[in-house]
Amino acid sequence: MRDLFETAEAPTRIVLAPGLIYAPAYVDETAQQALAADVAQVIAAAPWFQPRMPRTGHALSVKMTNCGALGWVSDCDGGYRYEATHPETRRPWPPIPERLLNIWCEMADDPHPPQACLVNFYDGKARMGLHQDRDEADLSAPVLSVSLGDSCLFRYGPRRSAAANRLELRSGDVLVLGGASRLYYHGVDKVFAGGSSLLPGGGRINLTLRRVMRP
Ligand code: MD3
Ligand code: FE
């Protein structure tokens, strides 16, 4: 029987726009630590690499890796794309941790599992410019984001010229970007460095689960 003093509240889900669901502190402290350990295992198998802009070869300010059947990569010659192997080790990506697949099942409202999980790392100076996620052949599935470590200021909206909505994303927050918001413009304007001790060297990690191909 449930303890009288236990507060078994359902997680908060805030609908920010049609299809855009924000679940603050969805992942509790204990599960965040377990997830950070899962991510450390992913990095051991698939080390960070520096994605580069197509044509110019300029480095993005985030470093990244992936897990899952497919991973997002970008370089000077090949541009933005999904690949089954790490660009440097040439090995397949490690599997998506079970804990993340569970969050997808609970939150994504999609019957098929994700095929890719991008892992982005932000130090205090990293940003992500306003963009759309449209490198996926199947845009019917949502993108699910989990934030770990330092907070950031996230910006989004339906058009480049109308992306003025701001949200502080904190460690443990989950965002689901589906339906009408799937092609929203979004970016990370600022990282609040040093606010969290979850990650050993500090910084912010964002995990995004995606379906790439039609199932
Ligand atoms: C809104 N990552 O990897 S996650 C990316 O925090 C990316 O690392 C950011 O944008 C980060 O592409 C933001 C939240 C997010 C992801 C996908 C979206 C927001 C989105 C797709 C459509 C609309
Ligand atoms: Fe994105």
XYZ file of C-alpha atoms and ligand atoms in Angstrom:
239
model
C 0.000 0.000 0.000
C 1.147 3.510 -0.751
C 2.668 5.443 2.159
C 0.334 8.159 3.443
C 2.969 10.849 3.052
C 4.200 9.867 -0.371
C 3.305 12.389 -3.053
C 2.813 10.312 -6.182
C 2.083 13.184 -8.531
C 1.955 12.601 -12.261
C 4.777 14.366 -14.106
C 3.861 17.831 -15.356
C 3.301 18.106 -19.124
C 2.964 21.587 -20.529
C 1.739 22.019 -24.104
C 3.797 24.967 -25.375
C 2.453 24.782 -28.942
C 0.548 22.136 -30.894
C 2.718 18.991 -30.653
C 5.370 20.685 -28.488
C 5.286 19.186 -25.006
C 7.501 20.300 -22.138
C 7.929 17.987 -19.144
C 10.061 19.864 -16.576
C 12.160 17.668 -14.256
C 10.727 14.554 -15.894
C 13.946 12.672 -15.037
C 14.620 12.787 -11.296
C 18.087 13.267 -9.725
C 18.771 9.557 -9.269
C 17.751 8.713 -12.829
C 19.787 11.670 -14.152
C 22.883 10.173 -12.522
C 22.124 6.773 -14.038
C 21.551 8.384 -17.439
C 24.843 10.309 -17.149
C 26.573 6.962 -16.496
C 24.829 5.465 -19.549
C 26.094 8.389 -21.630
C 29.641 7.913 -20.289
C 29.467 4.341 -21.637
C 28.302 5.620 -25.016
C 31.237 8.056 -25.132
C 33.673 5.282 -24.221
C 32.472 3.320 -27.267
C 31.915 6.317 -29.582
C 34.193 9.232 -28.624
C 33.216 12.888 -29.117
C 33.842 14.289 -32.581
C 33.587 17.825 -33.935
C 30.858 18.257 -36.545
C 31.714 20.708 -39.354
C 29.611 22.899 -41.618
C 29.114 21.701 -45.172
C 31.379 23.468 -47.719
C 33.106 25.879 -45.326
C 34.319 23.168 -42.942
C 33.857 25.547 -40.002
C 33.521 23.607 -36.739
C 30.222 23.821 -34.871
C 30.731 24.960 -31.273
C 29.202 21.778 -29.854
C 31.002 18.467 -29.917
C 28.892 15.388 -30.385
C 28.473 11.664 -30.719
C 25.552 9.295 -31.329
C 24.032 6.010 -30.308
C 21.477 3.872 -32.129
C 21.378 2.247 -35.580
C 22.058 5.601 -37.263
C 23.975 8.690 -36.174
C 23.946 12.276 -37.446
C 27.268 13.452 -38.844
C 28.401 16.526 -40.756
C 31.640 17.442 -42.470
C 33.015 19.725 -45.167
C 32.562 17.336 -48.079
C 29.531 15.197 -47.225
C 27.253 17.702 -45.504
C 24.551 16.863 -42.967
C 23.507 13.203 -43.062
C 22.859 10.038 -41.101
C 25.491 7.270 -41.094
C 25.634 3.815 -39.492
C 29.231 4.275 -38.298
C 31.376 6.749 -36.330
C 33.309 9.100 -38.669
C 36.649 8.454 -36.933
C 36.541 4.965 -35.402
C 34.444 3.628 -38.361
C 32.664 1.379 -35.873
C 28.870 1.062 -35.571
C 27.286 3.362 -32.981
C 26.612 1.778 -29.572
C 22.981 0.951 -28.760
C 20.571 3.505 -27.334
C 20.490 3.009 -23.529
C 17.346 1.247 -22.288
C 16.594 4.120 -19.914
C 16.230 6.467 -22.900
C 14.091 4.005 -24.861
C 11.782 3.872 -21.851
C 11.386 7.661 -21.879
C 10.540 7.468 -25.609
C 7.854 4.857 -24.877
C 6.378 6.937 -22.078
C 6.450 10.306 -23.832
C 6.772 10.086 -27.621
C 3.264 8.800 -28.461
C 4.746 6.811 -31.351
C 4.488 3.022 -31.796
C 7.969 2.604 -33.328
C 11.333 2.824 -31.564
C 13.791 5.635 -32.345
C 16.618 4.873 -34.812
C 19.076 7.566 -33.762
C 20.115 9.400 -30.627
C 22.262 12.506 -31.079
C 24.403 13.408 -28.080
C 25.426 17.086 -28.057
C 27.917 18.557 -25.585
C 27.969 22.264 -24.720
C 30.677 23.984 -22.719
C 30.008 27.500 -21.413
C 30.781 29.085 -24.790
C 28.884 26.704 -27.055
C 25.705 27.749 -28.873
C 23.451 26.235 -31.471
C 22.200 28.623 -34.141
C 18.542 28.736 -35.142
C 17.753 25.817 -37.481
C 15.156 23.206 -38.436
C 15.685 19.458 -38.046
C 14.845 18.138 -41.481
C 17.612 15.660 -42.278
C 15.225 12.829 -41.387
C 13.348 11.132 -44.244
C 10.416 10.427 -41.927
C 9.108 13.641 -40.370
C 5.987 11.959 -38.977
C 7.757 10.827 -35.797
C 8.522 13.332 -33.045
C 11.968 14.308 -31.801
C 12.414 13.768 -28.052
C 15.032 15.789 -26.144
C 16.493 15.143 -22.685
C 18.755 17.751 -21.055
C 21.516 16.889 -18.556
C 23.924 19.078 -16.582
C 24.058 22.865 -16.940
C 20.940 24.797 -17.929
C 20.563 26.642 -21.212
C 18.399 29.276 -22.800
C 16.464 27.566 -25.605
C 14.655 29.529 -28.329
C 11.980 28.298 -30.723
C 9.137 29.267 -33.016
C 7.290 28.388 -36.214
C 9.459 30.469 -38.577
C 12.967 31.853 -38.527
C 11.440 35.316 -38.245
C 9.089 34.156 -35.491
C 11.309 32.188 -33.133
C 11.052 34.489 -30.152
C 9.750 32.000 -27.582
C 12.317 31.378 -24.871
C 12.588 28.538 -22.376
C 15.251 27.694 -19.816
C 16.008 23.977 -20.188
C 17.338 22.370 -16.994
C 18.847 19.020 -16.159
C 16.147 16.343 -16.312
C 13.776 18.310 -18.541
C 12.176 16.472 -21.461
C 10.804 18.113 -24.618
C 8.762 16.337 -27.276
C 8.657 18.068 -30.652
C 6.026 16.470 -32.802
C 3.063 17.232 -35.005
C 2.822 20.859 -36.057
C 6.009 21.764 -34.122
C 8.226 19.139 -35.756
C 9.638 21.665 -38.223
C 9.860 24.573 -35.782
C 13.017 26.646 -35.839
C 15.019 26.253 -32.644
C 18.420 26.928 -31.134
C 20.445 27.280 -27.959
C 21.338 30.935 -27.280
C 23.320 30.505 -24.085
C 24.552 27.920 -21.598
C 24.631 28.787 -17.900
C 28.008 27.253 -17.049
C 28.761 25.903 -13.599
C 25.195 25.568 -12.371
C 25.130 21.780 -12.195
C 27.514 19.184 -10.783
C 25.866 16.240 -12.582
C 28.564 15.904 -15.275
C 32.137 15.287 -14.042
C 33.735 18.190 -15.943
C 30.611 20.373 -15.996
C 28.797 21.440 -19.158
C 25.500 20.498 -20.752
C 24.530 17.354 -22.640
C 21.436 17.137 -24.797
C 20.157 13.795 -26.027
C 17.718 13.768 -28.962
C 15.934 10.597 -29.963
C 14.748 10.472 -33.566
C 13.313 8.250 -36.193
C 15.173 8.737 -39.465
C 13.595 6.322 -41.986
C 10.050 5.125 -42.315
C 9.727 2.080 -40.024
C 12.210 21.880 -31.787
N 19.619 20.317 -30.195
O 20.487 18.463 -31.986
S 17.132 19.981 -28.388
C 19.703 19.332 -32.390
O 19.739 21.440 -26.946
C 19.249 20.399 -31.454
O 21.148 20.375 -28.156
C 19.317 21.336 -29.232
O 18.584 21.284 -31.871
C 20.115 21.022 -28.010
O 19.236 19.379 -33.535
C 17.872 21.452 -28.956
C 15.467 20.386 -28.515
C 14.895 20.273 -29.881
C 15.253 19.270 -30.750
C 14.592 19.111 -31.947
C 13.571 19.981 -32.307
C 13.914 21.151 -30.238
C 13.247 21.015 -31.442
C 12.840 19.819 -33.510
C 11.803 20.679 -33.817
C 11.494 21.718 -32.967
Fe 17.760 20.745 -33.778
